[in-house]
Amino acid sequence: MDLIGHLQLGLSVAFTLQNILYCFLGVLLGTLVGVLPGIGPVATIAMLLPFTFGVPPETALIMLAGIYYGAQYGGSTTAILMSLPGESSSAVTALDGHEMAKQGKAGPALAIAAIGSFVGGTVGTLCVALFAIPLTGIALKFQSADYFSLIVFGLVASIALAHGSVLKALAMVLLGLLCGLVGTDIYSGMQRFTFGYYDVADGLDFVALSVGLFGISEILRNLEAPETPRAISKIGSLWPDGATVRKCIAPVLRGTALGSFLGVLPGAGATISSFSAYAIEKKVSRSPEKFGKGAVEGVAAPETANNAAAQTSFIPMLTLGIPPTPVMALMIGAMLIQGINPGPAIISSQPNLFWGLVVSMWLGNVMLLALNLPLIGLWVRLLSIPYGIFYPAILVFCCVGVFATDLNFFDILTLSGFGLLGYVMIKCDCEPAPLLLGTVLGPLLEEYFRRAMIVSKGDLSVFITRPISATLLLLAAVVLALILFPLVRRQRETVFVE
């Protein structure tokens, strides 16, 4: 079947009434959590995982994907109007977007952010459709040793691109790997790290772990900050003039290309893409002194890049079964819950799911363009609701969702434990994202290592004699050496401070 045939299949899946409704629900929730500071797509997707059991896999993934790229749109609204980004990838948009708002150009800034996001999202979706099958062909040549090395490279890249201390990120990855090893050894049947508790014989519950780590810890973190009155800029006319549009064409194109590329890389994601796009625009600009003072290019490029990256980050998840970001780790969790093993065979074994998801991404971007601009007034009014009204409902929602998964009270204890752990980690400047990636990839890392050992009859040289495996391990070693090199480490810390 050619690309046109695949897209027709995707259209037949995405344009069913149920999937259109769930896509709409996903982008609506995504926009909402993007607008409201302090929740974020990772926590929202984690909290909604238990509620995806009762729907078909393609419907569940369409809704969860909509939350992810919807949040990239929504985050720009508060970043521009209040200099308060609802989502980390929109933080850089606040620099120039809010300055434009203070100059009475909030409407054009919001319109450029929405149009750029639509362009980036559309091209990113097209990249998924065009490159997924060729990459799957390459992935099918991978053997166990190659997959092991690919996972090692992904984990090292996630350490390199994590915020803050490298050692803390490394510690989080190792802790995540240990969490992933809890349970029964699939080869020997022996229990590991269970401490005699039967409830964890099948491993830690992924839903309870992720909801606690991201949902509960975010509630605790938000409650310690006092609520302050929020000043909101007036919006005015939404439509930019011709000169503004012409200024944005090149930044949108550059942001699309950069975001589409960085989204595929392990650990990069939407946040790194938006910051990189902003830095490049400032470098290539003939008037870099205008950045930070209301340059529309500083809004167009990052908003385009983060949405393009949000779409293309699905490529490694769908073709290799390797999550490049925490959100994709949760998407893999959703697929495993539905009984689907992510990997290169998914396009041939689950064509409805794959192509339905691809087409729904474009459909969701069209919905977002139609939703965002007319409903900006509604989103802004939501910001006046005190957080004290939100958090009890979110807390009950988390507990009910986790308990309903297996009707097991031990999952509530797991939820509470990882909620407290996530809060302590935030206070200690440790990112929870590497821990989640380690938890998802730990069992895969072990399984591919043991398979490689069985096939090679215990010969460790299989990891360096296979060209793909050796290349990936070399890349991992280079990245590790770079982040440990003092000069590079200082520059990396400076970038994150900026």
CSV table of C-alpha atoms in Angstrom, one decimal:
chain,number,residue,atom,x,y,z
A,1,MET,CA,0.0,0.0,0.0
A,2,ASP,CA,1.4,3.5,-0.9
A,3,LEU,CA,1.3,6.6,1.2
A,4,ILE,CA,-2.0,7.7,-0.3
A,5,GLY,CA,-3.6,4.4,0.6
A,6,HIS,CA,-2.2,4.6,4.1
A,7,LEU,CA,-3.5,8.1,4.6
A,8,GLN,CA,-7.0,6.9,3.3
A,9,LEU,CA,-6.8,4.2,5.9
A,10,GLY,CA,-5.9,6.8,8.5
A,11,LEU,CA,-8.8,9.1,7.4
A,12,SER,CA,-11.3,6.2,7.8
A,13,VAL,CA,-10.0,5.7,11.4
A,14,ALA,CA,-9.6,9.3,12.5
A,15,PHE,CA,-12.9,10.5,11.1
A,16,THR,CA,-15.2,8.2,13.0
A,17,LEU,CA,-17.5,10.0,15.4
A,18,GLN,CA,-15.9,8.5,18.5
A,19,ASN,CA,-12.3,9.4,17.4
A,20,ILE,CA,-13.2,12.9,16.4
A,21,LEU,CA,-14.8,13.5,19.8
A,22,TYR,CA,-11.8,12.1,21.7
A,23,CYS,CA,-9.4,14.1,19.5
A,24,PHE,CA,-11.5,17.2,20.3
A,25,LEU,CA,-11.5,16.3,24.0
A,26,GLY,CA,-7.7,15.8,23.9
A,27,VAL,CA,-6.8,19.1,22.3
A,28,LEU,CA,-9.3,20.9,24.5
A,29,LEU,CA,-7.8,19.4,27.7
A,30,GLY,CA,-4.3,20.0,26.3
A,31,THR,CA,-5.1,23.7,25.7
A,32,LEU,CA,-6.6,24.0,29.1
A,33,VAL,CA,-3.5,22.5,30.9
A,34,GLY,CA,-1.2,24.5,28.7
A,35,VAL,CA,-3.1,27.7,29.7
A,36,LEU,CA,-3.2,26.9,33.4
A,37,PRO,CA,0.3,27.2,35.0
A,38,GLY,CA,1.4,24.3,37.2
A,39,ILE,CA,-0.2,21.3,35.6
A,40,GLY,CA,1.4,20.4,32.3
A,41,PRO,CA,0.9,17.7,29.7
A,42,VAL,CA,3.0,15.0,31.5
A,43,ALA,CA,0.9,15.2,34.7
A,44,THR,CA,-2.3,15.3,32.8
A,45,ILE,CA,-1.5,12.3,30.6
A,46,ALA,CA,-0.4,10.4,33.6
A,47,MET,CA,-3.6,11.2,35.4
A,48,LEU,CA,-5.8,10.2,32.5
A,49,LEU,CA,-4.0,6.8,31.8
A,50,PRO,CA,-6.4,4.8,34.0
A,51,PHE,CA,-9.4,6.3,32.1
A,52,THR,CA,-8.2,5.0,28.7
A,53,PHE,CA,-8.8,1.3,29.4
A,54,GLY,CA,-12.4,1.3,28.3
A,55,VAL,CA,-11.8,2.6,24.7
A,56,PRO,CA,-10.0,1.1,21.7
A,57,PRO,CA,-6.2,1.7,21.6
A,58,GLU,CA,-6.3,4.1,18.7
A,59,THR,CA,-8.9,6.2,20.4
A,60,ALA,CA,-6.9,6.3,23.7
A,61,LEU,CA,-3.7,7.3,21.9
A,62,ILE,CA,-5.5,10.0,19.7
A,63,MET,CA,-6.8,11.6,22.9
A,64,LEU,CA,-3.4,11.5,24.8
A,65,ALA,CA,-1.5,12.8,21.7
A,66,GLY,CA,-4.0,15.7,21.5
A,67,ILE,CA,-3.3,16.6,25.1
A,68,TYR,CA,0.4,16.7,24.3
A,69,TYR,CA,0.4,19.0,21.2
A,70,GLY,CA,-2.6,20.9,22.5
A,71,ALA,CA,-0.5,22.0,25.6
A,72,GLN,CA,2.2,23.4,23.2
A,73,TYR,CA,-0.5,25.7,21.8
A,74,GLY,CA,-2.1,26.6,25.1
A,75,GLY,CA,1.2,27.5,26.9
A,76,SER,CA,1.8,30.4,24.6
A,77,THR,CA,-1.4,32.2,25.7
A,78,THR,CA,-0.4,32.8,29.3
A,79,ALA,CA,3.2,33.3,28.3
A,80,ILE,CA,2.2,36.2,26.0
A,81,LEU,CA,-0.6,37.8,28.1
A,82,MET,CA,0.9,37.3,31.6
A,83,SER,CA,4.6,36.4,31.1
A,84,LEU,CA,3.6,33.2,33.0
A,85,PRO,CA,4.2,30.2,30.7
A,86,GLY,CA,1.7,27.3,31.4
A,87,GLU,CA,4.1,24.9,29.7
A,88,SER,CA,7.9,24.8,29.9
A,89,SER,CA,8.3,24.9,26.1
A,90,SER,CA,6.6,28.3,26.1
A,91,ALA,CA,8.8,29.9,28.6
A,92,VAL,CA,11.0,31.5,26.0
A,93,THR,CA,8.0,32.8,24.2
A,94,ALA,CA,7.3,35.0,27.2
A,95,LEU,CA,10.5,37.0,26.6
A,96,ASP,CA,9.2,38.8,23.5
A,97,GLY,CA,5.6,37.8,23.5
A,98,HIS,CA,4.8,39.6,26.7
A,99,GLU,CA,6.8,42.7,25.6
A,100,MET,CA,4.6,42.8,22.5
A,101,ALA,CA,1.5,42.5,24.7
A,102,LYS,CA,2.7,45.5,26.8
A,103,GLN,CA,3.1,47.4,23.6
A,104,GLY,CA,-0.5,46.7,22.6
A,105,LYS,CA,0.3,43.9,20.2
A,106,ALA,CA,-1.0,40.9,22.2
A,107,GLY,CA,-3.5,40.0,19.4
A,108,PRO,CA,-0.8,39.7,16.6
A,109,ALA,CA,1.5,37.9,19.0
A,110,LEU,CA,-1.2,35.3,19.8
A,111,ALA,CA,-2.1,35.0,16.1
A,112,ILE,CA,1.5,34.4,15.0
A,113,ALA,CA,2.0,31.9,17.8
A,114,ALA,CA,-1.1,30.0,16.7
A,115,ILE,CA,-0.3,30.1,12.9
A,116,GLY,CA,3.3,29.1,13.5
A,117,SER,CA,2.2,26.2,15.7
A,118,PHE,CA,-0.2,25.1,13.0
A,119,VAL,CA,2.5,25.2,10.3
A,120,GLY,CA,5.0,23.4,12.6
A,121,GLY,CA,2.5,20.8,13.6
A,122,THR,CA,1.4,20.1,10.0
A,123,VAL,CA,4.9,19.7,8.7
A,124,GLY,CA,5.8,17.6,11.7
A,125,THR,CA,2.9,15.3,11.0
A,126,LEU,CA,3.9,15.0,7.4
A,127,CYS,CA,7.4,14.0,8.5
A,128,VAL,CA,5.9,11.2,10.6
A,129,ALA,CA,3.9,10.0,7.6
A,130,LEU,CA,6.9,10.2,5.2
A,131,PHE,CA,9.7,8.9,7.4
A,132,ALA,CA,8.1,6.3,9.7
A,133,ILE,CA,8.1,3.5,7.1
A,134,PRO,CA,11.7,3.9,5.9
A,135,LEU,CA,12.9,4.1,9.5
A,136,THR,CA,10.9,1.0,10.4
A,137,GLY,CA,12.7,-0.8,7.6
A,138,ILE,CA,16.0,0.2,9.2
A,139,ALA,CA,14.7,-0.7,12.6
A,140,LEU,CA,13.8,-4.2,11.5
A,141,LYS,CA,17.5,-4.9,10.8
A,142,PHE,CA,18.2,-4.2,14.5
A,143,GLN,CA,19.1,-7.2,16.6
A,144,SER,CA,19.1,-7.5,20.4
A,145,ALA,CA,22.6,-6.0,20.8
A,146,ASP,CA,21.7,-3.0,18.6
A,147,TYR,CA,18.5,-2.3,20.7
A,148,PHE,CA,20.5,-2.5,23.9
A,149,SER,CA,23.0,0.0,22.5
A,150,LEU,CA,20.2,2.3,21.3
A,151,ILE,CA,18.6,2.3,24.7
A,152,VAL,CA,22.0,3.1,26.3
A,153,PHE,CA,22.4,6.0,23.8
A,154,GLY,CA,18.9,7.3,24.6
A,155,LEU,CA,19.5,7.2,28.3
A,156,VAL,CA,22.8,9.1,28.0
A,157,ALA,CA,21.2,11.7,25.8
A,158,SER,CA,18.4,12.2,28.3
A,159,ILE,CA,21.1,12.9,30.9
A,160,ALA,CA,22.8,15.4,28.7
A,161,LEU,CA,19.7,17.3,28.0
A,162,ALA,CA,18.2,17.2,31.5
A,163,HIS,CA,18.2,20.5,33.5
A,164,GLY,CA,20.7,21.0,36.3
A,165,SER,CA,23.4,18.7,37.6
A,166,VAL,CA,24.6,15.9,35.4
A,167,LEU,CA,25.2,13.7,38.5
A,168,LYS,CA,21.7,14.2,39.7
A,169,ALA,CA,20.3,13.3,36.3
A,170,LEU,CA,22.5,10.2,36.2
A,171,ALA,CA,21.3,9.2,39.7
A,172,MET,CA,17.7,9.6,38.6
A,173,VAL,CA,18.2,7.3,35.5
A,174,LEU,CA,19.8,4.7,37.8
A,175,LEU,CA,17.0,4.9,40.3
A,176,GLY,CA,14.5,4.6,37.4
A,177,LEU,CA,16.3,1.5,36.1
A,178,LEU,CA,16.1,-0.1,39.6
A,179,CYS,CA,12.4,0.7,39.8
A,180,GLY,CA,12.0,-1.0,36.4
A,181,LEU,CA,13.6,-4.1,37.7
A,182,VAL,CA,11.2,-4.6,40.6
A,183,GLY,CA,9.1,-7.8,40.2
A,184,THR,CA,9.6,-11.3,39.0
A,185,ASP,CA,12.5,-12.3,36.7
A,186,ILE,CA,10.9,-13.5,33.5
A,187,TYR,CA,13.6,-16.1,32.9
A,188,SER,CA,14.2,-17.6,36.3
A,189,GLY,CA,10.9,-16.8,38.1
A,190,MET,CA,12.8,-15.3,41.1
A,191,GLN,CA,11.5,-12.2,42.8
A,192,ARG,CA,13.7,-9.1,42.9
A,193,PHE,CA,13.5,-6.0,45.1
A,194,THR,CA,10.0,-7.0,46.2
A,195,PHE,CA,10.9,-7.3,49.9
A,196,GLY,CA,8.3,-10.0,50.3
A,197,TYR,CA,5.4,-7.9,49.1
A,198,TYR,CA,3.2,-9.9,46.8
A,199,ASP,CA,1.6,-6.7,45.4
A,200,VAL,CA,4.8,-5.8,43.6
A,201,ALA,CA,5.5,-9.3,42.2
A,202,ASP,CA,4.5,-8.1,38.8
A,203,GLY,CA,6.5,-4.9,39.2
A,204,LEU,CA,5.6,-1.4,40.3
A,205,ASP,CA,2.3,-0.2,38.9
A,206,PHE,CA,3.3,2.1,36.1
A,207,VAL,CA,0.1,4.2,36.3
A,208,ALA,CA,0.4,4.8,40.1
A,209,LEU,CA,4.1,5.6,39.7
A,210,SER,CA,3.7,8.1,36.9
A,211,VAL,CA,0.6,9.8,38.5
A,212,GLY,CA,2.4,10.1,41.8
A,213,LEU,CA,5.6,11.3,40.3
A,214,PHE,CA,4.1,14.0,38.2
A,215,GLY,CA,0.5,14.6,39.4
A,216,ILE,CA,0.7,14.5,43.2
A,217,SER,CA,4.2,16.1,43.4
A,218,GLU,CA,2.9,19.0,41.2
A,219,ILE,CA,-0.1,19.6,43.5
A,220,LEU,CA,2.3,19.7,46.5
A,221,ARG,CA,4.6,22.1,44.8
A,222,ASN,CA,1.9,24.4,43.7
A,223,LEU,CA,0.3,24.5,47.2
A,224,GLU,CA,3.5,25.9,48.8
A,225,ALA,CA,3.5,28.9,46.5
A,226,PRO,CA,1.1,31.7,47.6
A,227,GLU,CA,-1.4,32.8,45.0
A,228,THR,CA,-0.8,36.3,43.7
A,229,PRO,CA,-3.2,38.5,41.6
A,230,ARG,CA,-2.4,38.1,37.9
A,231,ALA,CA,-2.1,41.1,35.6
A,232,ILE,CA,-3.5,40.3,32.1
A,233,SER,CA,-2.7,42.4,29.1
A,234,LYS,CA,-5.5,43.5,26.8
A,235,ILE,CA,-5.7,41.5,23.6
A,236,GLY,CA,-7.0,44.0,20.9
A,237,SER,CA,-7.1,43.0,17.3
A,238,LEU,CA,-5.9,39.5,16.5
A,239,TRP,CA,-4.8,39.9,12.9
A,240,PRO,CA,-1.1,40.8,12.2
A,241,ASP,CA,-0.3,43.3,9.4
A,242,GLY,CA,1.5,42.4,6.2
A,243,ALA,CA,4.9,43.6,7.5
A,244,THR,CA,4.6,41.4,10.6
A,245,VAL,CA,3.7,38.4,8.5
A,246,ARG,CA,6.7,38.9,6.2
A,247,LYS,CA,9.0,39.1,9.2
A,248,CYS,CA,7.8,35.7,10.5
A,249,ILE,CA,8.0,33.6,7.3
A,250,ALA,CA,11.7,32.8,7.6
A,251,PRO,CA,11.6,32.2,11.4
A,252,VAL,CA,8.6,29.9,11.0
A,253,LEU,CA,10.4,27.9,8.3
A,254,ARG,CA,13.6,27.7,10.4
A,255,GLY,CA,11.7,26.7,13.5
A,256,THR,CA,9.8,24.0,11.6
A,257,ALA,CA,13.0,22.5,10.3
A,258,LEU,CA,14.8,22.7,13.6
A,259,GLY,CA,11.9,21.4,15.7
A,260,SER,CA,11.2,18.5,13.3
A,261,PHE,CA,14.8,17.4,13.6
A,262,LEU,CA,15.3,17.9,17.3
A,263,GLY,CA,12.0,16.1,18.1
A,264,VAL,CA,13.4,12.9,16.8
A,265,LEU,CA,16.5,13.0,19.1
A,266,PRO,CA,16.3,11.1,22.4
A,267,GLY,CA,15.8,13.5,25.3
A,268,ALA,CA,15.4,16.7,23.2
A,269,GLY,CA,11.6,17.3,23.0
A,270,ALA,CA,9.6,20.5,22.6
A,271,THR,CA,11.4,22.5,25.3
A,272,ILE,CA,14.9,22.2,23.9
A,273,SER,CA,13.5,22.8,20.4
A,274,SER,CA,11.9,26.1,21.4
A,275,PHE,CA,14.9,27.4,23.2
A,276,SER,CA,17.2,26.4,20.4
A,277,ALA,CA,15.0,28.1,17.8
A,278,TYR,CA,15.0,31.3,19.8
A,279,ALA,CA,18.8,31.2,20.1
A,280,ILE,CA,19.2,30.7,16.4
A,281,GLU,CA,16.9,33.5,15.5
A,282,LYS,CA,18.8,35.8,17.7
A,283,LYS,CA,22.1,34.7,16.1
A,284,VAL,CA,20.9,35.2,12.5
A,285,SER,CA,19.0,38.4,13.1
A,286,ARG,CA,20.4,41.7,11.8
A,287,SER,CA,19.0,43.4,14.9
A,288,PRO,CA,19.6,41.0,17.8
A,289,GLU,CA,19.3,43.9,20.3
A,290,LYS,CA,15.5,43.9,19.6
A,291,PHE,CA,15.2,40.4,21.1
A,292,GLY,CA,13.7,40.5,24.6
A,293,LYS,CA,12.0,43.9,23.7
A,294,GLY,CA,9.1,42.7,21.6
A,295,ALA,CA,10.7,41.0,18.5
A,296,VAL,CA,7.9,39.0,16.7
A,297,GLU,CA,10.6,36.6,15.4
A,298,GLY,CA,11.2,35.6,19.1
A,299,VAL,CA,7.5,34.4,19.2
A,300,ALA,CA,7.2,32.8,15.8
A,301,ALA,CA,10.3,30.6,15.8
A,302,PRO,CA,10.0,28.9,19.3
A,303,GLU,CA,6.2,28.4,19.0
A,304,THR,CA,6.7,26.8,15.6
A,305,ALA,CA,9.6,24.6,16.7
A,306,ASN,CA,7.9,23.3,19.9
A,307,ASN,CA,4.9,22.1,18.0
A,308,ALA,CA,6.9,20.5,15.2
A,309,ALA,CA,9.0,18.7,17.8
A,310,ALA,CA,5.9,17.5,19.6
A,311,GLN,CA,4.8,15.7,16.4
A,312,THR,CA,8.1,14.2,15.3
A,313,SER,CA,8.9,12.9,18.8
A,314,PHE,CA,6.3,10.2,17.9
A,315,ILE,CA,8.7,8.8,15.2
A,316,PRO,CA,11.2,7.0,17.5
A,317,MET,CA,8.4,5.9,19.8
A,318,LEU,CA,6.3,4.4,17.0
A,319,THR,CA,9.1,3.0,14.9
A,320,LEU,CA,11.6,1.8,17.5
A,321,GLY,CA,9.6,1.6,20.6
A,322,ILE,CA,12.0,3.9,22.3
A,323,PRO,CA,10.5,7.0,24.1
A,324,PRO,CA,12.6,10.2,23.5
A,325,THR,CA,10.7,12.2,26.1
A,326,PRO,CA,8.7,11.5,29.3
A,327,VAL,CA,5.4,12.1,27.4
A,328,MET,CA,6.4,9.4,24.9
A,329,ALA,CA,7.2,7.1,27.8
A,330,LEU,CA,3.7,7.6,29.1
A,331,MET,CA,2.3,6.9,25.6
A,332,ILE,CA,4.3,3.6,25.6
A,333,GLY,CA,2.8,2.9,29.0
A,334,ALA,CA,-0.7,3.5,27.5
A,335,MET,CA,0.1,1.0,24.6
A,336,LEU,CA,1.4,-1.6,27.0
A,337,ILE,CA,-1.8,-1.3,29.1
A,338,GLN,CA,-3.8,-1.9,26.0
A,339,GLY,CA,-1.7,-5.0,25.3
A,340,ILE,CA,0.2,-3.6,22.4
A,341,ASN,CA,4.0,-4.0,22.2
A,342,PRO,CA,5.6,-0.8,20.7
A,343,GLY,CA,8.3,-1.4,18.1
A,344,PRO,CA,9.0,-1.6,14.4
A,345,ALA,CA,6.3,-4.2,13.8
A,346,ILE,CA,3.5,-1.9,15.0
A,347,ILE,CA,3.0,-0.3,11.5
A,348,SER,CA,2.3,-3.7,9.9
A,349,SER,CA,0.5,-5.3,12.9
A,350,GLN,CA,-1.5,-2.2,14.0
A,351,PRO,CA,-2.0,-0.1,10.8
A,352,ASN,CA,-5.3,1.3,12.0
A,353,LEU,CA,-3.7,2.6,15.1
A,354,PHE,CA,-0.6,4.0,13.4
A,355,TRP,CA,-2.2,5.8,10.4
A,356,GLY,CA,-5.3,6.8,12.5
A,357,LEU,CA,-3.0,8.5,14.9
A,358,VAL,CA,-1.0,10.2,12.2
A,359,VAL,CA,-4.1,11.6,10.5
A,360,SER,CA,-5.6,12.6,13.8
A,361,MET,CA,-2.5,14.8,14.5
A,362,TRP,CA,-3.3,17.0,11.5
A,363,LEU,CA,-7.0,17.0,12.4
A,364,GLY,CA,-6.1,18.0,16.0
A,365,ASN,CA,-3.9,20.9,14.7
A,366,VAL,CA,-6.8,22.2,12.6
A,367,MET,CA,-9.1,22.0,15.7
A,368,LEU,CA,-6.5,23.9,17.7
A,369,LEU,CA,-6.3,26.7,15.2
A,370,ALA,CA,-10.1,27.0,15.2
A,371,LEU,CA,-10.3,26.7,19.0
A,372,ASN,CA,-7.5,28.9,20.2
A,373,LEU,CA,-8.1,32.3,18.7
A,374,PRO,CA,-11.9,32.6,19.1
A,375,LEU,CA,-11.7,31.2,22.7
A,376,ILE,CA,-8.8,33.2,24.0
A,377,GLY,CA,-11.2,35.3,26.2
A,378,LEU,CA,-12.5,32.1,27.8
A,379,TRP,CA,-9.0,30.8,28.5
A,380,VAL,CA,-8.1,34.0,30.1
A,381,ARG,CA,-11.1,34.0,32.4
A,382,LEU,CA,-10.2,30.5,33.6
A,383,LEU,CA,-7.0,32.0,35.1
A,384,SER,CA,-9.1,33.9,37.6
A,385,ILE,CA,-10.2,30.6,39.3
A,386,PRO,CA,-8.2,30.1,42.5
A,387,TYR,CA,-6.0,27.0,42.6
A,388,GLY,CA,-7.5,26.1,45.9
A,389,ILE,CA,-10.7,25.1,44.0
A,390,PHE,CA,-8.8,23.0,41.5
A,391,TYR,CA,-6.5,20.9,43.6
A,392,PRO,CA,-9.0,18.8,45.7
A,393,ALA,CA,-10.8,17.8,42.5
A,394,ILE,CA,-7.4,16.8,40.8
A,395,LEU,CA,-6.4,14.9,43.9
A,396,VAL,CA,-9.6,12.9,44.0
A,397,PHE,CA,-9.4,12.4,40.3
A,398,CYS,CA,-5.9,10.9,40.6
A,399,CYS,CA,-6.8,8.5,43.5
A,400,VAL,CA,-10.0,7.3,41.8
A,401,GLY,CA,-8.2,6.7,38.5
A,402,VAL,CA,-5.3,4.8,40.0
A,403,PHE,CA,-7.6,2.6,42.3
A,404,ALA,CA,-10.0,1.9,39.4
A,405,THR,CA,-7.1,0.3,37.4
A,406,ASP,CA,-6.8,-2.9,39.5
A,407,LEU,CA,-9.1,-2.2,42.5
A,408,ASN,CA,-5.9,-2.6,44.6
A,409,PHE,CA,-5.4,-0.4,47.7
A,410,PHE,CA,-1.6,-1.0,47.4
A,411,ASP,CA,-1.6,1.2,44.3
A,412,ILE,CA,-2.9,4.2,46.4
A,413,LEU,CA,0.1,3.6,48.7
A,414,THR,CA,2.4,3.5,45.6
A,415,LEU,CA,0.8,6.7,44.3
A,416,SER,CA,1.4,8.4,47.7
A,417,GLY,CA,4.9,7.2,48.0
A,418,PHE,CA,6.0,8.4,44.5
A,419,GLY,CA,4.1,11.6,45.0
A,420,LEU,CA,6.2,12.4,48.1
A,421,LEU,CA,9.3,11.2,46.3
A,422,GLY,CA,8.6,13.4,43.3
A,423,TYR,CA,8.1,16.4,45.6
A,424,VAL,CA,11.4,15.7,47.5
A,425,MET,CA,13.1,15.4,44.1
A,426,ILE,CA,11.8,18.8,43.0
A,427,LYS,CA,13.0,20.4,46.2
A,428,CYS,CA,16.5,18.8,45.7
A,429,ASP,CA,16.6,20.1,42.1
A,430,CYS,CA,16.4,16.5,40.7
A,431,GLU,CA,14.2,16.1,37.5
A,432,PRO,CA,11.7,13.3,37.7
A,433,ALA,CA,11.7,12.8,33.9
A,434,PRO,CA,15.0,10.8,33.7
A,435,LEU,CA,13.5,8.5,36.5
A,436,LEU,CA,10.4,7.8,34.4
A,437,LEU,CA,12.5,7.1,31.3
A,438,GLY,CA,14.7,4.7,33.3
A,439,THR,CA,11.6,2.9,34.7
A,440,VAL,CA,10.2,2.4,31.2
A,441,LEU,CA,13.5,1.5,29.5
A,442,GLY,CA,14.9,-0.6,32.4
A,443,PRO,CA,13.0,-3.8,31.6
A,444,LEU,CA,13.7,-3.4,27.9
A,445,LEU,CA,17.4,-2.8,28.5
A,446,GLU,CA,17.6,-6.0,30.6
A,447,GLU,CA,15.7,-8.1,28.2
A,448,TYR,CA,17.7,-7.0,25.1
A,449,PHE,CA,21.0,-7.5,27.1
A,450,ARG,CA,20.0,-11.1,28.1
A,451,ARG,CA,18.8,-11.9,24.6
A,452,ALA,CA,22.1,-10.7,23.1
A,453,MET,CA,24.0,-12.8,25.7
A,454,ILE,CA,21.9,-15.9,24.8
A,455,VAL,CA,22.4,-15.4,21.0
A,456,SER,CA,26.1,-14.8,21.4
A,457,LYS,CA,26.6,-17.5,24.0
A,458,GLY,CA,27.8,-15.0,26.6
A,459,ASP,CA,30.3,-13.2,24.3
A,460,LEU,CA,30.2,-9.5,25.3
A,461,SER,CA,32.1,-8.5,22.2
A,462,VAL,CA,28.8,-8.8,20.3
A,463,PHE,CA,28.1,-5.2,21.4
A,464,ILE,CA,31.2,-3.9,19.6
A,465,THR,CA,31.4,-6.3,16.6
A,466,ARG,CA,28.0,-5.4,15.2
A,467,PRO,CA,28.4,-2.1,13.3
A,468,ILE,CA,25.1,-0.6,14.4
A,469,SER,CA,25.6,-1.4,18.1
A,470,ALA,CA,29.2,-0.2,18.0
A,471,THR,CA,28.2,3.1,16.4
A,472,LEU,CA,25.5,3.7,18.9
A,473,LEU,CA,27.8,2.9,21.9
A,474,LEU,CA,30.5,5.2,20.4
A,475,LEU,CA,27.9,8.0,20.1
A,476,ALA,CA,26.8,7.4,23.7
A,477,ALA,CA,30.5,7.6,24.8
A,478,VAL,CA,31.1,10.8,22.9
A,479,VAL,CA,28.0,12.5,24.4
A,480,LEU,CA,29.0,11.3,27.9
A,481,ALA,CA,32.5,12.6,27.4
A,482,LEU,CA,31.2,16.0,26.2
A,483,ILE,CA,28.9,16.5,29.2
A,484,LEU,CA,31.7,15.6,31.6
A,485,PHE,CA,34.3,17.8,29.8
A,486,PRO,CA,34.5,20.9,32.1
A,487,LEU,CA,34.2,23.6,29.3
A,488,VAL,CA,31.2,21.9,27.8
A,489,ARG,CA,29.6,21.4,31.2
A,490,ARG,CA,30.0,25.1,32.1
A,491,GLN,CA,28.5,26.2,28.8
A,492,ARG,CA,25.6,23.7,29.2
A,493,GLU,CA,24.9,25.1,32.7
A,494,THR,CA,25.0,28.7,31.3
A,495,VAL,CA,22.5,27.8,28.6
A,496,PHE,CA,20.0,26.4,31.1
A,497,VAL,CA,20.5,29.5,33.4
A,498,GLU,CA,19.7,31.7,30.4
